[in-house]
PDB file of C-alpha atoms in Angstrom:
ATOM      1  CA  ASP S   1     103.483 -89.508 -54.649  1.00 64.00           C
ATOM      2  CA  GLN S   2     105.337 -92.483 -52.438  1.00 75.00           C
ATOM      3  CA  GLN S   3     108.693 -91.084 -51.351  1.00 89.00           C
ATOM      4  CA  VAL S   4     109.333 -94.396 -49.871  1.00 93.00           C
ATOM      5  CA  LYS S   5     108.701 -97.649 -51.855  1.00 94.00           C
ATOM      6  CA  GLN S   6     109.199-101.190 -51.155  1.00 95.00           C
ATOM      7  CA  ASN S   7     108.374-103.249 -54.363  1.00 92.00           C
ATOM      8  CA  SER S   8     107.642-106.717 -52.906  1.00 95.00           C
ATOM      9  CA  PRO S   9     104.600-107.007 -51.180  1.00 94.00           C
ATOM     10  CA  SER S  10     105.665-110.416 -49.634  1.00 96.00           C
ATOM     11  CA  LEU S  11     108.606-112.611 -48.889  1.00 97.00           C
ATOM     12  CA  SER S  12     109.007-116.556 -48.021  1.00 98.00           C
ATOM     13  CA  VAL S  13     112.541-117.356 -46.853  1.00 98.00           C
ATOM     14  CA  GLN S  14     113.318-120.976 -45.491  1.00 98.00           C
ATOM     15  CA  GLU S  15     114.441-120.934 -41.954  1.00 98.00           C
ATOM     16  CA  GLY S  16     118.040-120.847 -41.524  1.00 97.00           C
ATOM     17  CA  ARG S  17     118.495-118.873 -44.611  1.00 98.00           C
ATOM     18  CA  ILE S  18     118.965-115.027 -44.886  1.00 98.00           C
ATOM     19  CA  SER S  19     115.987-112.900 -45.408  1.00 98.00           C
ATOM     20  CA  ILE S  20     116.864-109.620 -47.829  1.00 98.00           C
ATOM     21  CA  LEU S  21     114.066-106.802 -47.397  1.00 98.00           C
ATOM     22  CA  ASN S  22     114.511-103.968 -49.992  1.00 98.00           C
ATOM     23  CA  CYS S  23     113.378-100.194 -49.974  1.00 97.00           C
ATOM     24  CA  ASP S  24     113.907 -97.529 -52.369  1.00 96.00           C
ATOM     25  CA  TYR S  25     113.504 -93.579 -51.366  1.00 95.00           C
ATOM     26  CA  THR S  26     113.196 -90.924 -53.747  1.00 92.00           C
ATOM     27  CA  ASN S  27     114.206 -88.014 -51.510  1.00 87.00           C
ATOM     28  CA  SER S  28     117.630 -87.113 -51.292  1.00 86.00           C
ATOM     29  CA  MET S  29     116.780 -84.967 -48.321  1.00 85.00           C
ATOM     30  CA  PHE S  30     116.160 -87.847 -46.025  1.00 87.00           C
ATOM     31  CA  ASP S  31     119.245 -88.936 -43.579  1.00 87.00           C
ATOM     32  CA  TYR S  32     118.267 -91.138 -41.251  1.00 91.00           C
ATOM     33  CA  PHE S  33     116.381 -94.539 -42.312  1.00 94.00           C
ATOM     34  CA  LEU S  34     115.015 -97.428 -39.877  1.00 95.00           C
ATOM     35  CA  TRP S  35     113.045-100.534 -40.222  1.00 97.00           C
ATOM     36  CA  TYR S  36     110.213-101.365 -38.289  1.00 97.00           C
ATOM     37  CA  LYS S  37     108.454-105.143 -37.186  1.00 97.00           C
ATOM     38  CA  LYS S  38     104.921-105.718 -36.900  1.00 95.00           C
ATOM     39  CA  TYR S  39     102.825-108.412 -36.295  1.00 94.00           C
ATOM     40  CA  PRO S  40      98.785-108.302 -36.147  1.00 89.00           C
ATOM     41  CA  ALA S  41      97.192-106.553 -33.968  1.00 86.00           C
ATOM     42  CA  GLU S  42     100.184-105.149 -32.446  1.00 91.00           C
ATOM     43  CA  GLY S  43     101.771-101.216 -33.347  1.00 94.00           C
ATOM     44  CA  PRO S  44     105.243-101.719 -35.117  1.00 95.00           C
ATOM     45  CA  THR S  45     107.958-102.213 -32.912  1.00 95.00           C
ATOM     46  CA  PHE S  46     111.481-100.698 -34.108  1.00 95.00           C
ATOM     47  CA  LEU S  47     114.086-103.091 -35.330  1.00 97.00           C
ATOM     48  CA  ILE S  48     117.292-100.965 -36.428  1.00 96.00           C
ATOM     49  CA  SER S  49     118.297 -97.893 -37.939  1.00 94.00           C
ATOM     50  CA  ILE S  50     121.174 -96.251 -39.773  1.00 94.00           C
ATOM     51  CA  SER S  51     121.905 -92.674 -40.352  1.00 91.00           C
ATOM     52  CA  SER S  52     123.150 -91.388 -43.711  1.00 91.00           C
ATOM     53  CA  ILE S  53     126.593 -90.897 -42.587  1.00 91.00           C
ATOM     54  CA  LYS S  54     126.973 -94.920 -42.789  1.00 93.00           C
ATOM     55  CA  ASP S  55     126.511 -97.500 -45.351  1.00 95.00           C
ATOM     56  CA  LYS S  56     125.985-100.511 -43.097  1.00 97.00           C
ATOM     57  CA  ASN S  57     124.425-101.076 -39.406  1.00 97.00           C
ATOM     58  CA  GLU S  58     124.576-104.353 -37.440  1.00 97.00           C
ATOM     59  CA  ASP S  59     122.791-106.015 -34.596  1.00 96.00           C
ATOM     60  CA  GLY S  60     122.832-109.145 -34.239  1.00 97.00           C
ATOM     61  CA  ARG S  61     120.752-111.293 -36.660  1.00 98.00           C
ATOM     62  CA  PHE S  62     119.918-108.031 -38.214  1.00 98.00           C
ATOM     63  CA  THR S  63     122.287-106.033 -40.225  1.00 98.00           C
ATOM     64  CA  VAL S  64     121.120-102.532 -42.704  1.00 98.00           C
ATOM     65  CA  PHE S  65     122.973-101.524 -45.978  1.00 98.00           C
ATOM     66  CA  LEU S  66     122.539 -97.787 -47.229  1.00 97.00           C
ATOM     67  CA  ASN S  67     123.488 -97.646 -51.013  1.00 96.00           C
ATOM     68  CA  LYS S  68     123.131 -93.613 -51.058  1.00 94.00           C
ATOM     69  CA  SER S  69     123.684 -92.934 -54.678  1.00 94.00           C
ATOM     70  CA  ALA S  70     120.978 -95.629 -55.179  1.00 96.00           C
ATOM     71  CA  LYS S  71     118.920 -94.296 -52.821  1.00 95.00           C
ATOM     72  CA  HIS S  72     118.106 -97.804 -51.577  1.00 97.00           C
ATOM     73  CA  LEU S  73     118.493 -99.637 -48.236  1.00 96.00           C
ATOM     74  CA  SER S  74     118.137-103.279 -47.202  1.00 98.00           C
ATOM     75  CA  LEU S  75     117.319-105.023 -44.358  1.00 98.00           C
ATOM     76  CA  HIS S  76     119.399-108.611 -43.981  1.00 98.00           C
ATOM     77  CA  ILE S  77     117.962-111.009 -41.638  1.00 98.00           C
ATOM     78  CA  VAL S  78     120.808-114.215 -40.893  1.00 97.00           C
ATOM     79  CA  PRO S  79     119.622-117.255 -39.820  1.00 98.00           C
ATOM     80  CA  SER S  80     116.028-116.696 -40.455  1.00 98.00           C
ATOM     81  CA  GLN S  81     113.577-117.753 -37.480  1.00 97.00           C
ATOM     82  CA  PRO S  82     110.380-118.832 -37.397  1.00 96.00           C
ATOM     83  CA  GLY S  83     109.596-115.789 -35.437  1.00 96.00           C
ATOM     84  CA  ASP S  84     110.954-113.195 -37.895  1.00 97.00           C
ATOM     85  CA  SER S  85     107.719-113.952 -39.744  1.00 97.00           C
ATOM     86  CA  ALA S  86     106.047-110.473 -39.930  1.00 97.00           C
ATOM     87  CA  VAL S  87     105.549-107.231 -42.079  1.00 96.00           C
ATOM     88  CA  TYR S  88     108.126-105.314 -42.382  1.00 98.00           C
ATOM     89  CA  PHE S  89     108.195-101.372 -43.186  1.00 97.00           C
ATOM     90  CA  CYS S  90     111.210 -99.295 -43.784  1.00 96.00           C
ATOM     91  CA  ALA S  91     111.121 -95.642 -43.159  1.00 94.00           C
ATOM     92  CA  SER S  92     113.041 -92.735 -43.830  1.00 92.00           C
ATOM     93  CA  GLN S  93     113.219 -89.233 -41.724  1.00 85.00           C
ATOM     94  CA  GLY S  94     114.454 -85.603 -43.131  1.00 73.00           C
ATOM     95  CA  ALA S  95     113.170 -82.691 -42.180  1.00 66.00           C
ATOM     96  CA  GLN S  96     111.721 -84.412 -38.926  1.00 68.00           C
ATOM     97  CA  LYS S  97     108.869 -86.150 -40.625  1.00 78.00           C
ATOM     98  CA  LEU S  98     108.623 -89.868 -40.950  1.00 87.00           C
ATOM     99  CA  VAL S  99     107.305 -91.497 -43.746  1.00 90.00           C
ATOM    100  CA  PHE S 100     106.938 -95.150 -44.126  1.00 93.00           C
ATOM    101  CA  GLY S 101     106.937 -97.767 -46.859  1.00 93.00           C
ATOM    102  CA  GLN S 102     103.991-100.031 -47.965  1.00 93.00           C
ATOM    103  CA  GLY S 103     105.637-102.825 -46.011  1.00 95.00           C
ATOM    104  CA  THR S 104     106.878-106.430 -46.931  1.00 97.00           C
ATOM    105  CA  ARG S 105     105.177-109.456 -45.535  1.00 97.00           C
ATOM    106  CA  LEU S 106     108.010-112.083 -44.414  1.00 98.00           C
ATOM    107  CA  THR S 107     106.862-115.585 -44.294  1.00 98.00           C
ATOM    108  CA  ILE S 108     109.791-118.100 -42.709  1.00 98.00           C
ATOM    109  CA  ASN S 109     108.959-121.731 -43.557  1.00 95.00           C
ATOM    110  CA  PRO S 110     110.175-124.475 -41.095  1.00 90.00           C
TER     111      PRO S 110
ATOM    112  CA  GLY Q   1     103.614 -96.230 -18.072  1.00 53.00           C
ATOM    113  CA  ALA Q   2     106.644 -96.898 -19.695  1.00 78.00           C
ATOM    114  CA  GLY Q   3     104.898 -97.182 -23.313  1.00 93.00           C
ATOM    115  CA  VAL Q   4     102.591 -95.260 -26.367  1.00 96.00           C
ATOM    116  CA  SER Q   5      99.186 -95.689 -24.845  1.00 96.00           C
ATOM    117  CA  GLN Q   6      96.133 -95.473 -27.354  1.00 97.00           C
ATOM    118  CA  SER Q   7      92.623 -95.538 -26.176  1.00 97.00           C
ATOM    119  CA  PRO Q   8      89.951 -97.172 -27.055  1.00 97.00           C
ATOM    120  CA  SER Q   9      91.300-100.342 -28.750  1.00 96.00           C
ATOM    121  CA  ASN Q  10      88.313-100.671 -30.558  1.00 97.00           C
ATOM    122  CA  LYS Q  11      85.823 -98.341 -31.187  1.00 98.00           C
ATOM    123  CA  VAL Q  12      83.003 -99.370 -33.736  1.00 98.00           C
ATOM    124  CA  THR Q  13      80.233 -95.922 -34.913  1.00 98.00           C
ATOM    125  CA  GLU Q  14      77.712 -95.431 -37.032  1.00 97.00           C
ATOM    126  CA  LYS Q  15      78.197 -93.680 -40.555  1.00 97.00           C
ATOM    127  CA  GLY Q  16      77.557 -89.908 -39.966  1.00 98.00           C
ATOM    128  CA  LYS Q  17      78.813 -90.133 -36.131  1.00 98.00           C
ATOM    129  CA  ASP Q  18      81.930 -88.198 -34.566  1.00 98.00           C
ATOM    130  CA  VAL Q  19      84.945 -90.061 -33.137  1.00 98.00           C
ATOM    131  CA  GLU Q  20      87.700 -89.232 -30.596  1.00 98.00           C
ATOM    132  CA  LEU Q  21      91.128 -90.933 -30.270  1.00 98.00           C
ATOM    133  CA  ARG Q  22      93.430 -90.386 -27.825  1.00 97.00           C
ATOM    134  CA  CYS Q  23      96.882 -91.129 -27.697  1.00 97.00           C
ATOM    135  CA  ASP Q  24      98.978 -90.647 -24.100  1.00 96.00           C
ATOM    136  CA  PRO Q  25     102.975 -90.616 -25.504  1.00 95.00           C
ATOM    137  CA  ILE Q  26     106.118 -91.588 -23.692  1.00 94.00           C
ATOM    138  CA  SER Q  27     107.127 -89.265 -21.070  1.00 92.00           C
ATOM    139  CA  GLY Q  28     109.596 -86.378 -22.447  1.00 89.00           C
ATOM    140  CA  HIS Q  29     108.807 -87.232 -25.931  1.00 91.00           C
ATOM    141  CA  THR Q  30     108.362 -84.154 -28.035  1.00 89.00           C
ATOM    142  CA  ALA Q  31     107.638 -85.429 -31.337  1.00 91.00           C
ATOM    143  CA  LEU Q  32     104.391 -86.988 -31.562  1.00 94.00           C
ATOM    144  CA  TYR Q  33     102.899 -88.468 -34.891  1.00 95.00           C
ATOM    145  CA  TRP Q  34      99.433 -89.702 -36.054  1.00 97.00           C
ATOM    146  CA  TYR Q  35      99.277 -92.680 -38.531  1.00 97.00           C
ATOM    147  CA  ARG Q  36      96.554 -94.885 -40.333  1.00 96.00           C
ATOM    148  CA  GLN Q  37      96.622 -98.603 -41.732  1.00 95.00           C
ATOM    149  CA  ARG Q  38      93.873 -99.457 -43.741  1.00 93.00           C
ATOM    150  CA  LEU Q  39      93.723-103.202 -44.151  1.00 89.00           C
ATOM    151  CA  GLY Q  40      96.197-104.640 -46.596  1.00 83.00           C
ATOM    152  CA  GLN Q  41      97.562-101.045 -46.602  1.00 86.00           C
ATOM    153  CA  GLY Q  42     100.855 -99.600 -45.534  1.00 88.00           C
ATOM    154  CA  LEU Q  43     101.150 -96.935 -43.450  1.00 92.00           C
ATOM    155  CA  GLU Q  44      99.813 -93.577 -44.030  1.00 93.00           C
ATOM    156  CA  PHE Q  45     100.832 -90.307 -42.623  1.00 93.00           C
ATOM    157  CA  LEU Q  46      98.334 -88.193 -40.740  1.00 96.00           C
ATOM    158  CA  ILE Q  47     100.059 -85.553 -39.063  1.00 95.00           C
ATOM    159  CA  TYR Q  48     103.085 -85.072 -36.794  1.00 93.00           C
ATOM    160  CA  PHE Q  49     103.401 -82.558 -33.522  1.00 93.00           C
ATOM    161  CA  GLN Q  50     107.025 -81.198 -32.531  1.00 89.00           C
ATOM    162  CA  GLY Q  51     107.040 -79.593 -29.250  1.00 85.00           C
ATOM    163  CA  ASN Q  52     105.321 -75.849 -29.765  1.00 85.00           C
ATOM    164  CA  SER Q  53     105.622 -75.576 -33.626  1.00 87.00           C
ATOM    165  CA  ALA Q  54     102.846 -75.561 -35.716  1.00 90.00           C
ATOM    166  CA  PRO Q  55     101.607 -79.109 -36.445  1.00 92.00           C
ATOM    167  CA  ASP Q  56     102.635 -80.651 -40.143  1.00 92.00           C
ATOM    168  CA  LYS Q  57      98.959 -81.327 -41.533  1.00 94.00           C
ATOM    169  CA  SER Q  58      99.961 -82.052 -44.592  1.00 92.00           C
ATOM    170  CA  GLY Q  59      98.785 -86.033 -44.243  1.00 93.00           C
ATOM    171  CA  LEU Q  60      95.101 -85.149 -42.782  1.00 96.00           C
ATOM    172  CA  PRO Q  61      93.274 -86.798 -45.624  1.00 95.00           C
ATOM    173  CA  SER Q  62      89.879 -84.303 -45.359  1.00 95.00           C
ATOM    174  CA  ASP Q  63      88.482 -81.048 -43.014  1.00 96.00           C
ATOM    175  CA  ARG Q  64      86.494 -83.734 -41.453  1.00 98.00           C
ATOM    176  CA  PHE Q  65      89.790 -84.707 -39.671  1.00 98.00           C
ATOM    177  CA  SER Q  66      91.621 -83.023 -37.112  1.00 97.00           C
ATOM    178  CA  ALA Q  67      93.867 -83.415 -34.233  1.00 97.00           C
ATOM    179  CA  GLU Q  68      95.198 -81.511 -31.090  1.00 95.00           C
ATOM    180  CA  ARG Q  69      98.205 -81.772 -28.968  1.00 95.00           C
ATOM    181  CA  THR Q  70      98.718 -79.654 -25.309  1.00 84.00           C
ATOM    182  CA  GLY Q  71     102.185 -78.840 -24.619  1.00 79.00           C
ATOM    183  CA  GLU Q  72     104.113 -82.445 -25.144  1.00 79.00           C
ATOM    184  CA  SER Q  73     101.596 -84.333 -23.522  1.00 88.00           C
ATOM    185  CA  VAL Q  74      98.461 -86.371 -24.796  1.00 95.00           C
ATOM    186  CA  SER Q  75      97.125 -85.882 -28.133  1.00 97.00           C
ATOM    187  CA  THR Q  76      93.777 -86.754 -29.809  1.00 98.00           C
ATOM    188  CA  LEU Q  77      92.652 -87.204 -33.248  1.00 98.00           C
ATOM    189  CA  THR Q  78      89.225 -86.322 -34.293  1.00 98.00           C
ATOM    190  CA  ILE Q  79      86.882 -87.571 -36.818  1.00 98.00           C
ATOM    191  CA  GLN Q  80      83.903 -85.818 -37.868  1.00 98.00           C
ATOM    192  CA  ARG Q  81      80.823 -87.550 -39.954  1.00 98.00           C
ATOM    193  CA  THR Q  82      82.808 -90.908 -39.864  1.00 98.00           C
ATOM    194  CA  GLN Q  83      82.390 -92.578 -43.661  1.00 97.00           C
ATOM    195  CA  GLN Q  84      83.126 -96.373 -44.265  1.00 97.00           C
ATOM    196  CA  GLU Q  85      86.320 -95.657 -45.846  1.00 96.00           C
ATOM    197  CA  ASP Q  86      87.604 -94.192 -42.708  1.00 97.00           C
ATOM    198  CA  SER Q  87      87.807 -97.572 -41.021  1.00 97.00           C
ATOM    199  CA  ALA Q  88      91.494 -98.553 -40.266  1.00 97.00           C
ATOM    200  CA  VAL Q  89      93.887 -98.656 -37.320  1.00 97.00           C
ATOM    201  CA  TYR Q  90      94.814 -95.473 -36.649  1.00 98.00           C
ATOM    202  CA  LEU Q  91      98.440 -95.366 -34.747  1.00 97.00           C
ATOM    203  CA  CYS Q  92     100.505 -93.020 -32.813  1.00 97.00           C
ATOM    204  CA  ALA Q  93     103.725 -92.955 -32.128  1.00 96.00           C
ATOM    205  CA  SER Q  94     106.472 -90.738 -30.002  1.00 94.00           C
ATOM    206  CA  SER Q  95     110.021 -89.961 -30.571  1.00 91.00           C
ATOM    207  CA  LEU Q  96     112.734 -87.850 -28.675  1.00 87.00           C
ATOM    208  CA  TYR Q  97     113.864 -84.778 -30.652  1.00 78.00           C
ATOM    209  CA  ARG Q  98     117.257 -84.161 -30.583  1.00 73.00           C
ATOM    210  CA  GLY Q  99     117.499 -80.717 -32.135  1.00 71.00           C
ATOM    211  CA  ARG Q 100     119.867 -80.571 -35.347  1.00 67.00           C
ATOM    212  CA  LEU Q 101     120.388 -84.130 -34.967  1.00 67.00           C
ATOM    213  CA  GLY Q 102     116.497 -84.762 -35.362  1.00 71.00           C
ATOM    214  CA  ASN Q 103     114.560 -87.528 -34.175  1.00 74.00           C
ATOM    215  CA  THR Q 104     115.417 -90.754 -32.036  1.00 81.00           C
ATOM    216  CA  GLU Q 105     113.332 -93.719 -33.970  1.00 88.00           C
ATOM    217  CA  ALA Q 106     109.436 -93.592 -33.283  1.00 92.00           C
ATOM    218  CA  PHE Q 107     107.673 -95.821 -30.461  1.00 94.00           C
ATOM    219  CA  PHE Q 108     104.401 -96.775 -31.368  1.00 96.00           C
ATOM    220  CA  GLY Q 109     101.151 -97.445 -29.674  1.00 96.00           C
ATOM    221  CA  GLN Q 110      98.970-100.482 -30.198  1.00 95.00           C
ATOM    222  CA  GLY Q 111      96.604 -98.575 -32.318  1.00 96.00           C
ATOM    223  CA  THR Q 112      93.079 -98.031 -32.296  1.00 97.00           C
ATOM    224  CA  ARG Q 113      90.750-100.276 -34.440  1.00 97.00           C
ATOM    225  CA  LEU Q 114      87.902 -98.179 -35.844  1.00 98.00           C
ATOM    226  CA  THR Q 115      85.075 -99.725 -37.783  1.00 98.00           C
ATOM    227  CA  VAL Q 116      82.544 -97.427 -39.509  1.00 98.00           C
ATOM    228  CA  VAL Q 117      79.574 -99.209 -40.195  1.00 97.00           C
TER     229      VAL Q 117
END
């Protein structure tokens, strides 16, 4: 029973273009959503979050969009840079426990 | 230290032996999580501690796995009679609980890479 799904295991984007990573969730009790970035041999690092009372949150090159009716969130990175190449995990929180998706490996090509 | 600290960073053990993994959360963080990441897989929830409440153990894969936490400090994850399928990176995270506002974002340690041979 996967409550948080990232259906694209990998994504390749040209440097300077927009990267869009998608995430779907099933539990309507989730009320806080987060994106994490993970480099090899390191723990995940927090990127950006959004609460269920909002539909958009922006921080520099990173914007997270939340569509509650579709139970869908996305992370936009623009412009994409080579250092953005990593695995991105979305996570959802409700009743305190944090549930992660399977991750999407983003590769930024020069 | 300022971040979440895990030890050891790497552990190689023989099948059937017991192992103990340690996590030092960020000071003041009442919430503590353990996750596991197998090769090529996502982050698998194992257990969640919140203050003095009963932990959420719903992710522990078998009774060979157990975890303890003393108050709001150090946590240890113990795997008894290790199997090769237990090989993974074990990640610990902590966050600040804000009551009805829920938890802040979780901060992760660097993980313990466990290899069972």
